[in-house]
C-alpha atoms as an extended CHARMM CRD file, in Angstrom:
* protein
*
       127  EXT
         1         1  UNK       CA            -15.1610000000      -14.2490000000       -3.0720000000  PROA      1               0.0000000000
         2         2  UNK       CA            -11.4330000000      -13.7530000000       -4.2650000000  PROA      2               0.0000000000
         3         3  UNK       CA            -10.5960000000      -10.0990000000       -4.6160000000  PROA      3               0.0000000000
         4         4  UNK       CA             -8.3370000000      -10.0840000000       -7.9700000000  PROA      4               0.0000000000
         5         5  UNK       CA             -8.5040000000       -6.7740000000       -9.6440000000  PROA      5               0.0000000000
         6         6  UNK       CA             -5.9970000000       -4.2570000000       -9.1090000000  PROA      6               0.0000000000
         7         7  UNK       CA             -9.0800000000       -1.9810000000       -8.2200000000  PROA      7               0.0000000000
         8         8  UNK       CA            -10.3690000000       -3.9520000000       -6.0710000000  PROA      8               0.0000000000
         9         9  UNK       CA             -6.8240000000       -4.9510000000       -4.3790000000  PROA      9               0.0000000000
        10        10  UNK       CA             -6.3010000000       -1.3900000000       -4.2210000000  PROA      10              0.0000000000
        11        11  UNK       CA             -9.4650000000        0.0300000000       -2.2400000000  PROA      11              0.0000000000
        12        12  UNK       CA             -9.9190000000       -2.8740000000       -0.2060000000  PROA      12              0.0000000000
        13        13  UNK       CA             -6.5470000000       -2.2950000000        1.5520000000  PROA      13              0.0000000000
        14        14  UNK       CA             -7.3850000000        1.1720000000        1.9840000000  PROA      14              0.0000000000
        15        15  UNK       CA            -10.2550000000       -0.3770000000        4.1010000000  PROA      15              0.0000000000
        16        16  UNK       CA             -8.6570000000       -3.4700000000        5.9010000000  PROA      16              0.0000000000
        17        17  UNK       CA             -9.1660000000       -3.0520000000        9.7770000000  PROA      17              0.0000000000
        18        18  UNK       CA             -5.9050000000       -4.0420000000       10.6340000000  PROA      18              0.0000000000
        19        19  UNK       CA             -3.6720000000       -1.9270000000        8.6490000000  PROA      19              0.0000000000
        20        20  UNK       CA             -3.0310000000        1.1550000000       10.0650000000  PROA      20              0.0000000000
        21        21  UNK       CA              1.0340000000        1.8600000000        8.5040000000  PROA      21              0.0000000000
        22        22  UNK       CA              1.2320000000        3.9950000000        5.6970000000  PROA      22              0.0000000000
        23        23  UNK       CA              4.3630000000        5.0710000000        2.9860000000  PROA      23              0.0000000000
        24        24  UNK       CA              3.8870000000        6.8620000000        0.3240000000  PROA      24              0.0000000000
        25        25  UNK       CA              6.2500000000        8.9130000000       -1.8130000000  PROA      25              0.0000000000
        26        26  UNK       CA              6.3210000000       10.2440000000       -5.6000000000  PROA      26              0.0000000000
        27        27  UNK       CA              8.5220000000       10.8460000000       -8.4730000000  PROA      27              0.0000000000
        28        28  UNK       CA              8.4050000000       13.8430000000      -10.8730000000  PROA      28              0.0000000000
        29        29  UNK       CA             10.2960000000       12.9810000000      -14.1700000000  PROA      29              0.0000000000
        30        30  UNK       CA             10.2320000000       13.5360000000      -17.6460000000  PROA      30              0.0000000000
        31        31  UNK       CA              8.4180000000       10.9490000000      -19.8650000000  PROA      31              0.0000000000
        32        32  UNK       CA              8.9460000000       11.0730000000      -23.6380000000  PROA      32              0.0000000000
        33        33  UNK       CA              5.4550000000       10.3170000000      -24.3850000000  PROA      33              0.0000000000
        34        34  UNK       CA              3.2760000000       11.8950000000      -21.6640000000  PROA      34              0.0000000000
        35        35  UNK       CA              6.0410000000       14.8230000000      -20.9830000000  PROA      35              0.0000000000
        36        36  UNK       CA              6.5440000000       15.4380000000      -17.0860000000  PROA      36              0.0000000000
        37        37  UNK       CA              4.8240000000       13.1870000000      -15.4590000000  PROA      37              0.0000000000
        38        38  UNK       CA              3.9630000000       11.9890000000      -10.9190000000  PROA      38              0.0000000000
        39        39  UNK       CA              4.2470000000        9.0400000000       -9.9360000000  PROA      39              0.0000000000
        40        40  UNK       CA              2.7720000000        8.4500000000       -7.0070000000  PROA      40              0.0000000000
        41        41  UNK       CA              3.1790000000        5.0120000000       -4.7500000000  PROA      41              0.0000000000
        42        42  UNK       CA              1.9480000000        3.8790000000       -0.9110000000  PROA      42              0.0000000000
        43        43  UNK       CA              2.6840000000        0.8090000000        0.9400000000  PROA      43              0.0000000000
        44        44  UNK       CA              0.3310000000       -0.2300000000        3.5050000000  PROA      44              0.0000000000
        45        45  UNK       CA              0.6200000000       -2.6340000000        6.8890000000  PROA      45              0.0000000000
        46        46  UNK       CA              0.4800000000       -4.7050000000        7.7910000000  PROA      46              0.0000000000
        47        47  UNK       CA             -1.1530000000       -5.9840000000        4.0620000000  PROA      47              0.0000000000
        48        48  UNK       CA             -4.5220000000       -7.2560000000        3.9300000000  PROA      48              0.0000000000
        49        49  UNK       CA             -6.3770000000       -8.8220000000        1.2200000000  PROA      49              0.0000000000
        50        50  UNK       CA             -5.6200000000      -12.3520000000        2.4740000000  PROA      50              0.0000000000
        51        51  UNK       CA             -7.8860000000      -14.8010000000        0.5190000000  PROA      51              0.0000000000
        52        52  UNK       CA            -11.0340000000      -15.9370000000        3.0610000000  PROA      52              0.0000000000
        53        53  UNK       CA            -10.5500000000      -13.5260000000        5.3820000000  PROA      53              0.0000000000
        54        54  UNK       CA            -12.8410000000      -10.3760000000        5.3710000000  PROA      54              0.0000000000
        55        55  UNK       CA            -11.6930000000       -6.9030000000        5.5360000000  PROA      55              0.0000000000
        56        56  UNK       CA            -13.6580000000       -6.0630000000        8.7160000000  PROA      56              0.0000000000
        57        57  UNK       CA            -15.6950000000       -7.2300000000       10.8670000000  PROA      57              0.0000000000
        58        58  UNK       CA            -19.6440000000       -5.6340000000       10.8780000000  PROA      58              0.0000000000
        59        59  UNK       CA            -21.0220000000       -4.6710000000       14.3280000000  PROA      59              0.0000000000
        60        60  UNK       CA            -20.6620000000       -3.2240000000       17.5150000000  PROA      60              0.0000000000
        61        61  UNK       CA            -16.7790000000       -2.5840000000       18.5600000000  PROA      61              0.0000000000
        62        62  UNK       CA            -15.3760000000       -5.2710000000       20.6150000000  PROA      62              0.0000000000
        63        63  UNK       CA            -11.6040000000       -4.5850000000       19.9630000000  PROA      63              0.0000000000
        64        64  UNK       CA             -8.9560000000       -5.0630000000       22.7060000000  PROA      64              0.0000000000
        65        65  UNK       CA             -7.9700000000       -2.4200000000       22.9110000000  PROA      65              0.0000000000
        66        66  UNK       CA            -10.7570000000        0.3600000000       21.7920000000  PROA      66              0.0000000000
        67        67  UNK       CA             -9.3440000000        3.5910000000       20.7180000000  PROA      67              0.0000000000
        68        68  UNK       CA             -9.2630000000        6.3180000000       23.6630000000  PROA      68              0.0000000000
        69        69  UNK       CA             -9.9320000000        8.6810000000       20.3190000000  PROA      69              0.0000000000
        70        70  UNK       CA            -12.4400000000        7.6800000000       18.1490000000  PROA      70              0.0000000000
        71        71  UNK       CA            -15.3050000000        6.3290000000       19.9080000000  PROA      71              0.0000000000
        72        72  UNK       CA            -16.6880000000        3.7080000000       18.6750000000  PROA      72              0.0000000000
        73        73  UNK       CA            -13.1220000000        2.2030000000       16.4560000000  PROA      73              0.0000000000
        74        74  UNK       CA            -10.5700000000       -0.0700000000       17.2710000000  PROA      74              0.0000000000
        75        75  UNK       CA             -7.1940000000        0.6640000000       18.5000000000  PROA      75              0.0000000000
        76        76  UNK       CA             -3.8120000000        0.1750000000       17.6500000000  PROA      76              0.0000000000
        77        77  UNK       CA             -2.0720000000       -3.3810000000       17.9050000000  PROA      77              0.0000000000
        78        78  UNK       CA              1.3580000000       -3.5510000000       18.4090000000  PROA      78              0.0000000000
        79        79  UNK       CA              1.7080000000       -6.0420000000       15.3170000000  PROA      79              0.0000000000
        80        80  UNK       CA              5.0760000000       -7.6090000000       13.1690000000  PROA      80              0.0000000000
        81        81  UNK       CA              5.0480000000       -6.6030000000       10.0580000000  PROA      81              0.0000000000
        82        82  UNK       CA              3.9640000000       -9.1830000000        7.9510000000  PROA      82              0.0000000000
        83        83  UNK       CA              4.6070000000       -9.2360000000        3.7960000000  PROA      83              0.0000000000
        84        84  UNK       CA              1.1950000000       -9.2590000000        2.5350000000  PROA      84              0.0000000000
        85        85  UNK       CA              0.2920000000       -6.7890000000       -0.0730000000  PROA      85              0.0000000000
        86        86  UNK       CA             -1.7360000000       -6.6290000000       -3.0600000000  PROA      86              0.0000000000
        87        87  UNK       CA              0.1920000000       -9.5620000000       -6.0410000000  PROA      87              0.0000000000
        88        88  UNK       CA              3.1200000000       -7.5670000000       -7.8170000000  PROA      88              0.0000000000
        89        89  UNK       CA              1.4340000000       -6.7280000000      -11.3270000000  PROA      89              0.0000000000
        90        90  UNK       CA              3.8260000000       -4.9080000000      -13.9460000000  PROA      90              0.0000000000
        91        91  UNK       CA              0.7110000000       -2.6770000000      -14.9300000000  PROA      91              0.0000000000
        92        92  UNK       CA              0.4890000000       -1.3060000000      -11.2180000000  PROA      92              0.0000000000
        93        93  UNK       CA              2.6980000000        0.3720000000       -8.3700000000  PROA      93              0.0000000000
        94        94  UNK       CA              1.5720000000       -2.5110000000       -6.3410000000  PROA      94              0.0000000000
        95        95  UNK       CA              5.0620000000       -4.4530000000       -4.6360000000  PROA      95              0.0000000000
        96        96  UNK       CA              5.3820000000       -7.6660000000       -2.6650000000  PROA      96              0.0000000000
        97        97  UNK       CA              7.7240000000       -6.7070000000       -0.4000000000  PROA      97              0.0000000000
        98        98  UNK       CA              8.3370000000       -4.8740000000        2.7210000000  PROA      98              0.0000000000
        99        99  UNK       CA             11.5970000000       -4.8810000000        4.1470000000  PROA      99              0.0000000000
       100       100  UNK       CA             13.0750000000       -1.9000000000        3.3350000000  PROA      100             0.0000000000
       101       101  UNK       CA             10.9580000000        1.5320000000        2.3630000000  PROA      101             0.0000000000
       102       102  UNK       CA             13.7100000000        2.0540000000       -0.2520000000  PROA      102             0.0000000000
       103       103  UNK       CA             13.5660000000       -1.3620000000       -1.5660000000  PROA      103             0.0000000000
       104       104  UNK       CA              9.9960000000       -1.4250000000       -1.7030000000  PROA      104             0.0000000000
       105       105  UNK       CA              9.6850000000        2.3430000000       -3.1630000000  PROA      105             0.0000000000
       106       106  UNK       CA             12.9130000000        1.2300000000       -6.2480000000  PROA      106             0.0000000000
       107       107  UNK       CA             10.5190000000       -2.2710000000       -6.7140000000  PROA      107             0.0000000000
       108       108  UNK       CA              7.1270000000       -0.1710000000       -7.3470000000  PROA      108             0.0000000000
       109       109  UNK       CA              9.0140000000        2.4450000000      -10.2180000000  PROA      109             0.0000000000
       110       110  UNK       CA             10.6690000000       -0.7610000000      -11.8670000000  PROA      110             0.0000000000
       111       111  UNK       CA              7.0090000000       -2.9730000000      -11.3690000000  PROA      111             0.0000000000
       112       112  UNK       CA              5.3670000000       -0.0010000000      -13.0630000000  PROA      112             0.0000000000
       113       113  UNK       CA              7.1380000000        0.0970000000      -15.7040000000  PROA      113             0.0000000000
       114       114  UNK       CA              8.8240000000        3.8060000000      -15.4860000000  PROA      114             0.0000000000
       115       115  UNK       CA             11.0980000000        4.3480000000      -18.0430000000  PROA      115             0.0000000000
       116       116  UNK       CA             14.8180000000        4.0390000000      -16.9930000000  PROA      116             0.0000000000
       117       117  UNK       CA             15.9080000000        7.5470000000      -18.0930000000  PROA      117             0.0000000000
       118       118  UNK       CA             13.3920000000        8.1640000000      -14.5820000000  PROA      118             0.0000000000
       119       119  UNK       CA             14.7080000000        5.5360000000      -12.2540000000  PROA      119             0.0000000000
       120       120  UNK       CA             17.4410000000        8.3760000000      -12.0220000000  PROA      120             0.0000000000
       121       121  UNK       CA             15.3580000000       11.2310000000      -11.0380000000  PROA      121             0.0000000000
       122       122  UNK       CA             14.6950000000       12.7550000000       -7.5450000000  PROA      122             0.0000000000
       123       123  UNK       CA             12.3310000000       10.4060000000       -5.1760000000  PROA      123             0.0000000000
       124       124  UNK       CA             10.7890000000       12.1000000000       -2.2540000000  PROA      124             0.0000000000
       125       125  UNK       CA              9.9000000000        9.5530000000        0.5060000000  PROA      125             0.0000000000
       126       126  UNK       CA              7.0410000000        9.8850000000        3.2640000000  PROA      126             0.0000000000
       127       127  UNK       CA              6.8670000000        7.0480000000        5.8940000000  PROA      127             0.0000000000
């Protein structure tokens, strides 16, 4: 099955077994229509959701290497980053790229469609 809707994009990176890298940050501006308004983003890696691929694995834990917290879970991999997110979609917060937190962060207000009187306003970053 192809995962294409932005819900399902959207929850099954929150469950991808190799991601384990969050961002998130939010904007609080002033939108004519819906008067002060969040926006909220997140950027997860490394991205998941690659076509054929399954978002884990079902069964006992057989991860190199295990984690020494959570019994039973997989550890951390030392991985590259690798630019694969959910497809950029001009209804969504959803960006392709992950270079730069900034970049990425300035690419999800202008991919959702945030009125330019808010690209201005004060961003408050978490990463």
């Amino acid at each position: 099955r192809v995962y294409i809707t932005n819900t399902e994009c959207h929850m099954l990176q929150l469950v991808w077994a190799d991601s384990y890298l969050i961002g998130c940050g939010y904007s609080f501006y002033y939108d004519q229509s819906k008067g002060y308004t969040k926006l909220y983003v997140c950027n997860y890696g490394p991205g998941g959701n690659i076509i054929g691929a399954r978002p884990y694995t079902v069964g006992s834990a057989a991860c190199q290497p295990q984690s020494v917290r959570y019994h039973g879970l997989c550890g951390v991999k030392s991985y590259t980053y690798l630019d694969r997110l959910c497809p950029n979609d001009p209804n969504t917060s959803t960006v392709q790229t992950t270079v730069n937190p900034w970049k990425t962060f300035r690419n999800a207000v202008i991919a959702a469609n945030i009125p330019q009187h808010a690209h201005n306003s004060s961003w408050y970053y978490y990463g």
